[in-house]
GROMACS .gro file of C-alpha atoms in nm:
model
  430
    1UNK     CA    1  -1.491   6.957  -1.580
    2UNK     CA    2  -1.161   6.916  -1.422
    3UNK     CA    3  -0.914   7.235  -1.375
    4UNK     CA    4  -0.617   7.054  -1.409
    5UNK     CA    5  -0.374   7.337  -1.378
    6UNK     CA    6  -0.493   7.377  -1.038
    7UNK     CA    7  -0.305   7.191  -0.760
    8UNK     CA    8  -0.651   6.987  -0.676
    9UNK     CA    9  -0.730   6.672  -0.777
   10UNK     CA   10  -1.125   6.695  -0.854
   11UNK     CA   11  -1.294   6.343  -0.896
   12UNK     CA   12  -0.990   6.198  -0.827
   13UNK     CA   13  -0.977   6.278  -0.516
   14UNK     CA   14  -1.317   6.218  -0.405
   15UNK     CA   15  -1.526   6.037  -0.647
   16UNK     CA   16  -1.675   5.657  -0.565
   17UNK     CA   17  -1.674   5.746  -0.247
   18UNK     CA   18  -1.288   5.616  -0.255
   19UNK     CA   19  -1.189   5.616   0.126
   20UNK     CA   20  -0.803   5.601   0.291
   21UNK     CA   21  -0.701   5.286   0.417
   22UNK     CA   22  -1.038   5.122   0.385
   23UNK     CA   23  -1.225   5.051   0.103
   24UNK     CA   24  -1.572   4.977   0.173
   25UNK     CA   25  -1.749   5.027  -0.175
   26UNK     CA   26  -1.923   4.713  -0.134
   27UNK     CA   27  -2.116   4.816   0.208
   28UNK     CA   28  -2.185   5.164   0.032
   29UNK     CA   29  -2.332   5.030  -0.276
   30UNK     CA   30  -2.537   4.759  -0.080
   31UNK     CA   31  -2.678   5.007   0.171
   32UNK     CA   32  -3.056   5.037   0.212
   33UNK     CA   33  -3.199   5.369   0.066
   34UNK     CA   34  -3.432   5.497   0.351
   35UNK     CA   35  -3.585   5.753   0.203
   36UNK     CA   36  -3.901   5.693  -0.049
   37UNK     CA   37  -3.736   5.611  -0.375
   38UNK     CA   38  -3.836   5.370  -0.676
   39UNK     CA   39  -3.726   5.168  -0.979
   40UNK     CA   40  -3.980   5.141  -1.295
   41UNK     CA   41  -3.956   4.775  -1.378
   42UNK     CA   42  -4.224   4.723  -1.643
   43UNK     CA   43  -4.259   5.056  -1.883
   44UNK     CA   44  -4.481   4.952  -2.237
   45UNK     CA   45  -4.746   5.049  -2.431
   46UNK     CA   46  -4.911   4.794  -2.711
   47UNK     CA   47  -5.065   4.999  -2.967
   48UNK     CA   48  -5.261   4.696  -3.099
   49UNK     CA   49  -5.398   4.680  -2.711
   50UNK     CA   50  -5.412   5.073  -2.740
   51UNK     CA   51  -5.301   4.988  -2.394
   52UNK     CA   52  -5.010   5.159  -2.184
   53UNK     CA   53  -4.875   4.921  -1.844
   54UNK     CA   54  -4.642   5.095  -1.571
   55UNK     CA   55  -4.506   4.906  -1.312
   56UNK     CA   56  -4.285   5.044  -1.039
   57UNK     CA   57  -4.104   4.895  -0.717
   58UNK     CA   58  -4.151   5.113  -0.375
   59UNK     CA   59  -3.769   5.063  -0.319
   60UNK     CA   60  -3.755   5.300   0.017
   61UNK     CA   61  -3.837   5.203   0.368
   62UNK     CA   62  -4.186   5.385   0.402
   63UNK     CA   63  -4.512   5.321   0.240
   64UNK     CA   64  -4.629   5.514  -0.019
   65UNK     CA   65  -4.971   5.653   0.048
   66UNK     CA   66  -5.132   5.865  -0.211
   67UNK     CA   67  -4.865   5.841  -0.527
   68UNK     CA   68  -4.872   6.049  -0.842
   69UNK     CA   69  -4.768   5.899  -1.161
   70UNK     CA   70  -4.628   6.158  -1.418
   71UNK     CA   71  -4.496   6.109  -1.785
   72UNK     CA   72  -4.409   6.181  -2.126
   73UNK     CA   73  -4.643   6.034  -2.445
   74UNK     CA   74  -4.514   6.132  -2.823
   75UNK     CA   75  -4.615   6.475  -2.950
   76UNK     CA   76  -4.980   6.468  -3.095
   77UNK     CA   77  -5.124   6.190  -2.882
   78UNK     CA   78  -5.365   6.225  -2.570
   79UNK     CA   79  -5.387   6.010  -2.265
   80UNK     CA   80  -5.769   5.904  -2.267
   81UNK     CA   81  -5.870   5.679  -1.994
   82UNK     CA   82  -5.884   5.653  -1.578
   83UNK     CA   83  -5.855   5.339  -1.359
   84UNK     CA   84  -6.046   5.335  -1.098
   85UNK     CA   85  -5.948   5.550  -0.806
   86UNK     CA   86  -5.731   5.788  -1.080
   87UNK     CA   87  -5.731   6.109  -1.253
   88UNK     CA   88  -5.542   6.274  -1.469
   89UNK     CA   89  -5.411   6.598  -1.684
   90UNK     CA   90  -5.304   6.633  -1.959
   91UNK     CA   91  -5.008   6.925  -2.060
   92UNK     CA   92  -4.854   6.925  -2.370
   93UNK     CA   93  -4.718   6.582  -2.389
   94UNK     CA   94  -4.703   6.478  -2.033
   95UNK     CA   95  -4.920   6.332  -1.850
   96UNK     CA   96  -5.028   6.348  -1.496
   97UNK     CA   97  -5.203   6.070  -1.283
   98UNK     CA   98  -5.362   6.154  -0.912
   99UNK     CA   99  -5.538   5.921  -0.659
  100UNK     CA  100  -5.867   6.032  -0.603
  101UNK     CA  101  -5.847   5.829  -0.275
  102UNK     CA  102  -5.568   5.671  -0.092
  103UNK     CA  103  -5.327   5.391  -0.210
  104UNK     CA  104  -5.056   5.183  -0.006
  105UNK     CA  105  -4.757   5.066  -0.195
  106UNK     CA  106  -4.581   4.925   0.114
  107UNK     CA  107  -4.197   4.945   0.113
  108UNK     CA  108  -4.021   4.669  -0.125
  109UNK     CA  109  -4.413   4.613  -0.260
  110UNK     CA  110  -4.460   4.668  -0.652
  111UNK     CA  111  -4.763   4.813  -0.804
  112UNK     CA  112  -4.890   4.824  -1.187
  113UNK     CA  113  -5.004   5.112  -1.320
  114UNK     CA  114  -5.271   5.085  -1.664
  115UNK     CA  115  -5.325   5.386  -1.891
  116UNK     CA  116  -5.463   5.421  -2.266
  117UNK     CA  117  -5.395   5.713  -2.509
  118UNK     CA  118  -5.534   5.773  -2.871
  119UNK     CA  119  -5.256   5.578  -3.054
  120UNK     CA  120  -5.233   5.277  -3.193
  121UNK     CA  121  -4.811   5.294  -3.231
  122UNK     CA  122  -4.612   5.117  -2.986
  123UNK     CA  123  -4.416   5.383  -2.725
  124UNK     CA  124  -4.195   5.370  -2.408
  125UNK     CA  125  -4.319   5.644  -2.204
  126UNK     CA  126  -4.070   5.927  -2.074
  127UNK     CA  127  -3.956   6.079  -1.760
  128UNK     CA  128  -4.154   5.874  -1.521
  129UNK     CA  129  -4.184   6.072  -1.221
  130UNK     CA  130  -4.368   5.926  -0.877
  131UNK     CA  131  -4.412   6.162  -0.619
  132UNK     CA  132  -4.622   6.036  -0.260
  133UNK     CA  133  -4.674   6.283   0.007
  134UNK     CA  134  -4.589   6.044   0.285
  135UNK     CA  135  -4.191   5.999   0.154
  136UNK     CA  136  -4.128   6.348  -0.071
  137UNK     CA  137  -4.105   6.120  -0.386
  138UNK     CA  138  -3.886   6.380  -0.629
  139UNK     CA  139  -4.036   6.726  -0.572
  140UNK     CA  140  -3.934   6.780  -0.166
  141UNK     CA  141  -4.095   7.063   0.022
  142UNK     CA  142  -3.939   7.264   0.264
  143UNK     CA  143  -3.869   7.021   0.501
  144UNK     CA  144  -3.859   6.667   0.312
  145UNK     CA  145  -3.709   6.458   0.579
  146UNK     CA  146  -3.800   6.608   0.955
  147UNK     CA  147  -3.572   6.528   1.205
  148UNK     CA  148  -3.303   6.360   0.975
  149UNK     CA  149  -3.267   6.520   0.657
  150UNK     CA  150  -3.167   6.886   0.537
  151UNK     CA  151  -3.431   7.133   0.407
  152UNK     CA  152  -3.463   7.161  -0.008
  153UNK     CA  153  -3.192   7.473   0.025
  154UNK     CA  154  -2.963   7.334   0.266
  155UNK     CA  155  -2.910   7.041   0.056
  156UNK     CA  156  -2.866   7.242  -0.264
  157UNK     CA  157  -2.598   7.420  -0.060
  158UNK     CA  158  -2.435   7.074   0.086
  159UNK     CA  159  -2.444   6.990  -0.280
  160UNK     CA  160  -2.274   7.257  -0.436
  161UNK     CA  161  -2.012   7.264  -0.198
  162UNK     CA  162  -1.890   6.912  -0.250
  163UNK     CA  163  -1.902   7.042  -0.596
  164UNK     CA  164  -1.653   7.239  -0.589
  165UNK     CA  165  -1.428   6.977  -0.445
  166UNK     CA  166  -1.504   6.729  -0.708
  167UNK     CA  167  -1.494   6.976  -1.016
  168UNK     CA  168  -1.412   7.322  -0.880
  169UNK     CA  169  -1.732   7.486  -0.974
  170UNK     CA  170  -2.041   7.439  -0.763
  171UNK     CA  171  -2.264   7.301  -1.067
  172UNK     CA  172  -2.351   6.928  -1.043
  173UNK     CA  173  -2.124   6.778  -1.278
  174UNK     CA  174  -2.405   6.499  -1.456
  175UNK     CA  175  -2.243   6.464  -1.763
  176UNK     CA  176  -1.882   6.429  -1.656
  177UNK     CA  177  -1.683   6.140  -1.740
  178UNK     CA  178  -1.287   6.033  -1.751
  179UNK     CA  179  -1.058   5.725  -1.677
  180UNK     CA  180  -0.886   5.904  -1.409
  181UNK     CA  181  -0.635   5.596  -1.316
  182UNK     CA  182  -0.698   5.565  -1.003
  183UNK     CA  183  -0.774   5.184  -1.017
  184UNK     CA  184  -1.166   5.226  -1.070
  185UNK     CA  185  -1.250   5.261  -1.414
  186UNK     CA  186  -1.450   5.523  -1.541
  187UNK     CA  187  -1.557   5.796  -1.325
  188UNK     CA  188  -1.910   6.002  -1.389
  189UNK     CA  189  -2.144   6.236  -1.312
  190UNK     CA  190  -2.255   6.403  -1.030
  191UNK     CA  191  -2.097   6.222  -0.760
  192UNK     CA  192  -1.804   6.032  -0.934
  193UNK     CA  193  -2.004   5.707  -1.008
  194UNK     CA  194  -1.710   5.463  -1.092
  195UNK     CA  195  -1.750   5.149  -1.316
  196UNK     CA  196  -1.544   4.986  -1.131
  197UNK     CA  197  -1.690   4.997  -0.742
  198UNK     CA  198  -2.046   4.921  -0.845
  199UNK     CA  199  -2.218   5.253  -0.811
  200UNK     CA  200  -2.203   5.329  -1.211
  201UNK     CA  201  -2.388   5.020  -1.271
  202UNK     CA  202  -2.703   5.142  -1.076
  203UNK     CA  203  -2.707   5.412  -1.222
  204UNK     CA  204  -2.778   5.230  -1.563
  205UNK     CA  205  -3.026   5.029  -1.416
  206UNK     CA  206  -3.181   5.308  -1.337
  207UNK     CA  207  -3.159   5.459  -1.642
  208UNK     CA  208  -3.263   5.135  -1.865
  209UNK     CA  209  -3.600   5.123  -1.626
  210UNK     CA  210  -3.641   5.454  -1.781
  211UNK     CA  211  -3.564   5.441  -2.117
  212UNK     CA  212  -3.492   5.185  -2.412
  213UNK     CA  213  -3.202   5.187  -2.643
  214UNK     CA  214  -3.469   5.208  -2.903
  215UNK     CA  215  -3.616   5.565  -2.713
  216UNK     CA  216  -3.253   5.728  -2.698
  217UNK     CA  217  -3.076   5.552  -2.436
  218UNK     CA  218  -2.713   5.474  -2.573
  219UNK     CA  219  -2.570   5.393  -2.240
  220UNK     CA  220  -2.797   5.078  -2.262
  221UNK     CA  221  -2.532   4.913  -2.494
  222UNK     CA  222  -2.316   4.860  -2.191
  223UNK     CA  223  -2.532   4.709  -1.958
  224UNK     CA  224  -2.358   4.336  -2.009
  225UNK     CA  225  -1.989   4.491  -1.989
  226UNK     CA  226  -2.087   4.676  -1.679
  227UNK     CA  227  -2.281   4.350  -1.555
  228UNK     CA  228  -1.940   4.134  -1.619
  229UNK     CA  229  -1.739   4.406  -1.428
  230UNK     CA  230  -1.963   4.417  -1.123
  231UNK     CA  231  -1.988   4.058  -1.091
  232UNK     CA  232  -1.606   4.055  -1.065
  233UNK     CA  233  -1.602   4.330  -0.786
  234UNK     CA  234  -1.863   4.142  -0.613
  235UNK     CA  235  -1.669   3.822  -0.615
  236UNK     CA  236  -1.328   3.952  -0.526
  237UNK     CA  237  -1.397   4.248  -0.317
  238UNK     CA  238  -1.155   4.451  -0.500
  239UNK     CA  239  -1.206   4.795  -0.714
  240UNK     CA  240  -1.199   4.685  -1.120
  241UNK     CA  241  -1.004   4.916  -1.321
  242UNK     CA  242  -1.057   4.721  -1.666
  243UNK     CA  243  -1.301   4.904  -1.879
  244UNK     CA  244  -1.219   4.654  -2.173
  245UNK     CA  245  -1.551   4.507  -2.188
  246UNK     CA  246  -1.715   4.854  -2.219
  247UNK     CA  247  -1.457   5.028  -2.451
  248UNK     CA  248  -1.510   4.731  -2.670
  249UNK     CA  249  -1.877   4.821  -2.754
  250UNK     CA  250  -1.875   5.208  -2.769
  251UNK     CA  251  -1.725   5.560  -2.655
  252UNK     CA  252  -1.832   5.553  -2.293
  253UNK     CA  253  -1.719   5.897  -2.208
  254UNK     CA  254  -1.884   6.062  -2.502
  255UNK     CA  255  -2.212   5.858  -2.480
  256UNK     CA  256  -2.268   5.912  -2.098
  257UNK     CA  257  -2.168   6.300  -2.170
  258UNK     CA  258  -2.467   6.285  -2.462
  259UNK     CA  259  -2.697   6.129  -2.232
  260UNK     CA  260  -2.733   6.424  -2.039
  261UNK     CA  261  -2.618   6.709  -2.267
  262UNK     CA  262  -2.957   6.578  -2.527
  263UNK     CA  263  -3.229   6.760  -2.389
  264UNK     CA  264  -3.452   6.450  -2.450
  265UNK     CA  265  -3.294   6.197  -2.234
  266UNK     CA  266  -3.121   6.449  -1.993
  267UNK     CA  267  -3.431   6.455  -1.715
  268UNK     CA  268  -3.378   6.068  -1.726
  269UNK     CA  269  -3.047   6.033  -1.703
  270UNK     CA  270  -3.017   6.351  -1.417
  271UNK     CA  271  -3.262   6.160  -1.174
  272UNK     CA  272  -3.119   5.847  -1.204
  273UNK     CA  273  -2.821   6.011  -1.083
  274UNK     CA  274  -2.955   6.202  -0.844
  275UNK     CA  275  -3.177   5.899  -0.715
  276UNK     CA  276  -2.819   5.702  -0.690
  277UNK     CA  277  -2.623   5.960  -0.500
  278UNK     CA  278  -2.907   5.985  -0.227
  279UNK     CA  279  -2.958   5.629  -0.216
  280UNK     CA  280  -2.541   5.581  -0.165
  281UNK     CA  281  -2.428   5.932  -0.006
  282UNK     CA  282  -2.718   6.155   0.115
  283UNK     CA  283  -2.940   5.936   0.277
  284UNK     CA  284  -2.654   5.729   0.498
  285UNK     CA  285  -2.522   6.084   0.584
  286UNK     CA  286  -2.883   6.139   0.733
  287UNK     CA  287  -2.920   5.844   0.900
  288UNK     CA  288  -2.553   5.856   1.060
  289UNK     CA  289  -2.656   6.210   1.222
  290UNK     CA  290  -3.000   6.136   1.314
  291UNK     CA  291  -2.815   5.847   1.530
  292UNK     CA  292  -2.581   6.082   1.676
  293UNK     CA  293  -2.774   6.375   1.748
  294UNK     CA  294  -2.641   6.598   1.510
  295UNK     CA  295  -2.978   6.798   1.391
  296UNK     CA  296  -2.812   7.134   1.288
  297UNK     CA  297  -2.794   7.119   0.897
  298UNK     CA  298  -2.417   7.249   0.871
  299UNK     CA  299  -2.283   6.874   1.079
  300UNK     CA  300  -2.522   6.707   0.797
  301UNK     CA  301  -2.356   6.886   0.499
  302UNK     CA  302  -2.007   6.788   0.711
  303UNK     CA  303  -2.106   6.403   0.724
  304UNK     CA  304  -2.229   6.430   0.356
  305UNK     CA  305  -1.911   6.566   0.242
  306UNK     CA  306  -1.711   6.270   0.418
  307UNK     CA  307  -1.931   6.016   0.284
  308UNK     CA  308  -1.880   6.139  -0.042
  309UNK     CA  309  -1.517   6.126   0.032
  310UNK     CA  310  -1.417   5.848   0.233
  311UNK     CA  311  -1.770   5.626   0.159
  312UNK     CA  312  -2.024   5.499   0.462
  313UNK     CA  313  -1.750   5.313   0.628
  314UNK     CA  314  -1.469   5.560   0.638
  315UNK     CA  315  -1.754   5.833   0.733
  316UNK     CA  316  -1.849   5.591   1.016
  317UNK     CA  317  -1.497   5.493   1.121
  318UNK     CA  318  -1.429   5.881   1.168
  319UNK     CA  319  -1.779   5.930   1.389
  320UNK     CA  320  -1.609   5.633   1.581
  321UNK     CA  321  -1.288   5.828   1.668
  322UNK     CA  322  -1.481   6.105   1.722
  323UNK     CA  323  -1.669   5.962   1.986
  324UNK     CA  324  -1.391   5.791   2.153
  325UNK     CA  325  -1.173   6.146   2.109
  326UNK     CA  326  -1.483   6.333   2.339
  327UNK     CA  327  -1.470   6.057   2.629
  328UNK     CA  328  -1.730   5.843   2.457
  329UNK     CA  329  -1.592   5.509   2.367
  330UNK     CA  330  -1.835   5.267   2.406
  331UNK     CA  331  -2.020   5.480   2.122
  332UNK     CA  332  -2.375   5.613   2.307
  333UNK     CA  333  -2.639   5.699   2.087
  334UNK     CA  334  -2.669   6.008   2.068
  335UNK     CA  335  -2.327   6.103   2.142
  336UNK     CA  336  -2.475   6.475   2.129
  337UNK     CA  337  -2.573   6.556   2.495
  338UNK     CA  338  -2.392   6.284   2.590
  339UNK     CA  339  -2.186   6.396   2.948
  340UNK     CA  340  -2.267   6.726   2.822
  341UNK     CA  341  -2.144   6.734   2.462
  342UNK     CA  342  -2.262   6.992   2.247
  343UNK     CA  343  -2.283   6.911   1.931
  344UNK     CA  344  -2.069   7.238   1.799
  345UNK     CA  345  -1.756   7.031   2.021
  346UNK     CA  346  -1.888   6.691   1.810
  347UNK     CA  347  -1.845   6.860   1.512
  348UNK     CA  348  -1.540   7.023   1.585
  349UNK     CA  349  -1.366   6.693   1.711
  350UNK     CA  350  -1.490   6.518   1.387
  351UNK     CA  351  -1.352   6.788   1.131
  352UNK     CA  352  -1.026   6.778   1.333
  353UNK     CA  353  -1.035   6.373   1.277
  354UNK     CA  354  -1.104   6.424   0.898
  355UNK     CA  355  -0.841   6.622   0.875
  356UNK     CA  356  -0.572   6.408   1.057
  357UNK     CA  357  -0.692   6.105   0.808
  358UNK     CA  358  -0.621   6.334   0.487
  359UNK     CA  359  -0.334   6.495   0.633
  360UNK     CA  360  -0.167   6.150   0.682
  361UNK     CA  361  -0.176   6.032   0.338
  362UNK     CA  362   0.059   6.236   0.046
  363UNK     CA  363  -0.191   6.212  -0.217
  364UNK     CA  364  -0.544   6.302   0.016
  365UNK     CA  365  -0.285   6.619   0.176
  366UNK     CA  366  -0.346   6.799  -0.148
  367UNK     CA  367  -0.742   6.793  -0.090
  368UNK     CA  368  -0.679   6.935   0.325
  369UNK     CA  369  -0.866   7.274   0.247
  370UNK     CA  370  -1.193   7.140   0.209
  371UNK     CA  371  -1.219   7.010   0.623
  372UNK     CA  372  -1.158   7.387   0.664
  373UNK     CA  373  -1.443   7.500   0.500
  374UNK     CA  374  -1.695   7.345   0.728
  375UNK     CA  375  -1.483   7.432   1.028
  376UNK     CA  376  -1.536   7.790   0.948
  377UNK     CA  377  -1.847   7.759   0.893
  378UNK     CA  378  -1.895   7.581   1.271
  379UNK     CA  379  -1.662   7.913   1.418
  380UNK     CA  380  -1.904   8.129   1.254
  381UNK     CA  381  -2.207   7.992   1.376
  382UNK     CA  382  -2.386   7.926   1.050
  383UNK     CA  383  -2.575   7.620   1.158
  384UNK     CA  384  -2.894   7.678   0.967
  385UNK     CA  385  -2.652   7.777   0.629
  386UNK     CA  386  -2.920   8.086   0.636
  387UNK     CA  387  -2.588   8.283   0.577
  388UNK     CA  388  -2.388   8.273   0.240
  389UNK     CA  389  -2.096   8.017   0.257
  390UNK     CA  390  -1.752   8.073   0.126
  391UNK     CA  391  -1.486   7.854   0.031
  392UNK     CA  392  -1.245   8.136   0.096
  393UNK     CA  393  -1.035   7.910   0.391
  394UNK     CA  394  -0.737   7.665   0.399
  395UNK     CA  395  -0.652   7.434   0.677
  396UNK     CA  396  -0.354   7.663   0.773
  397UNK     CA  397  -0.603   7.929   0.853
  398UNK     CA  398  -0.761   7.739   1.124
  399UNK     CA  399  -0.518   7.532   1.211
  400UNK     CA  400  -0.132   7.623   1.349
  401UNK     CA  401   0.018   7.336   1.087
  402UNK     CA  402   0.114   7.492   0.809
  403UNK     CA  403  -0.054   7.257   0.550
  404UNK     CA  404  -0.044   7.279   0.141
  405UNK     CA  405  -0.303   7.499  -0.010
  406UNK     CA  406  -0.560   7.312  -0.194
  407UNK     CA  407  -0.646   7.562  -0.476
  408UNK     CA  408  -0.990   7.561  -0.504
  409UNK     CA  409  -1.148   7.836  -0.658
  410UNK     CA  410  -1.317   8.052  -0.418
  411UNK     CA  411  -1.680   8.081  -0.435
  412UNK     CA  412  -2.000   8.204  -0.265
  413UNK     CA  413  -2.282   8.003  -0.234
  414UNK     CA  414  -2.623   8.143  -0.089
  415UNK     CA  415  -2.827   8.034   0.134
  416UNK     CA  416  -3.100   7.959  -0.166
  417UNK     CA  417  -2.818   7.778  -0.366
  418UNK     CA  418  -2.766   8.005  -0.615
  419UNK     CA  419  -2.333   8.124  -0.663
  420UNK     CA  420  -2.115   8.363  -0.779
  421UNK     CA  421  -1.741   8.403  -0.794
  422UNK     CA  422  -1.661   8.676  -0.553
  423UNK     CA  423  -1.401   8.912  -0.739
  424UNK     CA  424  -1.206   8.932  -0.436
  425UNK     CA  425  -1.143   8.708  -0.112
  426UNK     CA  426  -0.952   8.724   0.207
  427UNK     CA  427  -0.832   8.408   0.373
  428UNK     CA  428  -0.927   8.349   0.719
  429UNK     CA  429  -1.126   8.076   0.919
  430UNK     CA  430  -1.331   8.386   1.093
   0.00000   0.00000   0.00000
């Protein structure tokens, strides 16, 4: 996944949301999810009972209001019975549960879920999928978060260009994996979960809600090492780069690679992940520009990116100095419109604070280019990210200091978040 002839770092330089000069893993990782999201705590079917039991935890901060339960059942068997106030279809081997009428699952508030199939074996059910209208469950529209969040496209877009930070290829990087030594154990997937800062962990929570060992789920073997290393990090405060107690009962790297490269477990594994990095990274983002008045979807992809890079509270410490920078230092909410500032001179002022925090540490230097990448994106005008986005900028193009190039490969994402790699580029912040 790495490119480690070029000069960048990839996850080392921006996964577990590793921050300069303040680490603040443990507010990230304990941060409230505020979008509608969910952990399966109960997943079993007794073939004896001929009897299948769901339960799931409303783990976001709105209700659920009409929910729709969807999963997988072995090849050959049928789902055969409806609860009251449910219906369902059947294709292939997944099944699909409705609400013929409304059904609150407030937020925090659990709710069990019966079904019955043809079979008399024992199963675990697969890929259980809840989508409610009233939150966007796992299937957004076009608009899954009004007011806060970025459209379906723009956030494919945000995504893919962080991407290319972390692994120099817009593609979402789920099955990546390496000890990197930078002090946090193993770093994975998408958005460099790290073993050691208490992201990885939830992950496999995730995950084992999802899946049994005895369904496919080998990362389920290191739930007690991971357990043991999180309860240190709690206790001290302090990243954990041991991975002793994991290395000692398998081949982490190869086994979290398998979990997504198998096509039976990979839907699991990729929205646990995906579940994770909202929960820690996207939603926060959100939330830190809905407070600040930044509704244009290119500042949201900027505040993503630094979350992902310097975690909540080196993302928040740099809205902070942004505020302060534009005359605003007792921090008004919404600094936007604030004594007349726009929110393209926010944005601007909060890049150009980014980039003084990387430029003032040797090792974050090397990573300068991507700051630049937004800002010509702001120059531009591309707030809507209706245009395609290049990567084809280095801080010394927009900026007089003549800082290192980065290396990143250049390429074009479009406005739908499909890519290409442009044959040939230009340099410029215009």
């Amino acid at each position: 996944m790495k490119c480690l002839g070029l000069v960048w770092f990839g996850a080392a330089l921006v996964g577990c949301g590793s921050e300069v000069g303040d680490d603040a893993s443990l507010e990230r990782t304990r941060s409230e999810l505020a979008a509608c999201s969910y952990v399966i705590t109960t997943n079993t079917y007794v073939g004896a009972d001929w009897w299948g039991t769901l339960v799931f935890k409303n783990t976001g901060a709105s209700a659920m209001t009409r929910p729709t339960i969807s999963f997988g059942i072995p090849s050959g068997v049928t789902c055969d019975h409806d609860e009251p106030g449910w219906t369902h279809t059947q294709s292939g081997s997944t099944c699909t549960y409705s609400r013929t009428s409304d059904l609150t699952v407030a937020a925090n508030a659990s709710y069990t879920f019966y079904y019955s199939t043809n079979t008399n074996q024992n199963f675990t059910a697969t890929n259980v999928t809840i989508t409610d209208p009233n939150c966007g469950g796992t299937g957004p529209g076009p608009n899954p978060d009004p007011g806060t969040g970025m459209t379906e496209n723009q956030k494919k877009v945000a995504e893919a260009l962080t991407s290319i930070w972390e692994n120099d290829t817009p593609v979402l990087a789920y099955a990546y994996a390496e000890n990197i030594g930078d002090g946090r154990g193993y770093t994975n997937g998408r958005a460099g979960f790290c073993t050691g800062t208490g992201d990885a962990i939830q992950v496999i929570q995730c995950y084992n809600a999802r899946r049994s060992a005895a369904n496919g789920n080998v990362m389920a073997k290191y739930m007690a090492g991971l357990t043991t290393i999180n309860n240190r990090y709690q206790s001290t405060g302090q990243n954990q780069a041991s991975t002793s107690e994991l290395d000692s009962v398998g081949n982490w790297v190869a086994d979290w690679g398998t979990s997504y490269n198998n096509t039976t477990t990979r839907a699991d594994f990729k929205a646990c992940q995906d579940q994770v990095s909202d929960k820690l990274y996207y939603t926060p983002a959100m939330n830190e520009a809905n407070k600040w008045g930044a509704k244009q979807a290119l500042s949201k992809m900027a505040l993503y990116d630094a979350n992902i890079n310097h975690g909540e509270s080196g993302m928040k410490s740099l809205i902070r100095a942004t505020n302060t920078a534009l005359g605003n230092s007792g921090q008004v909410a919404p600094a936007v419109g604030y004594n007349g500032i726009t929110e393209s001179a926010w944005l601007q002022k909060f890049l150009e604070k980014r980039r003084d925090v990387l430029a003032a540490d040797s090792t974050w230097l090397k990573a300068i280019d991507r700051v630049a990448a937004y800002e010509k994106q702001r120059r531009r005008g591309n707030w809507d990210l209706s245009a395609p986005v290049r990567n084809d900028v280095r801080a010394r193009d927009c900026w007089s200091t003549s800082y290192p190039f980065s290396g990143y490969t250049v390429r074009q994402i479009n406005a739908d978040g499909t890519w290409s790699t442009p044959t040939s580029s230009t340099f410029s912040c215009q």
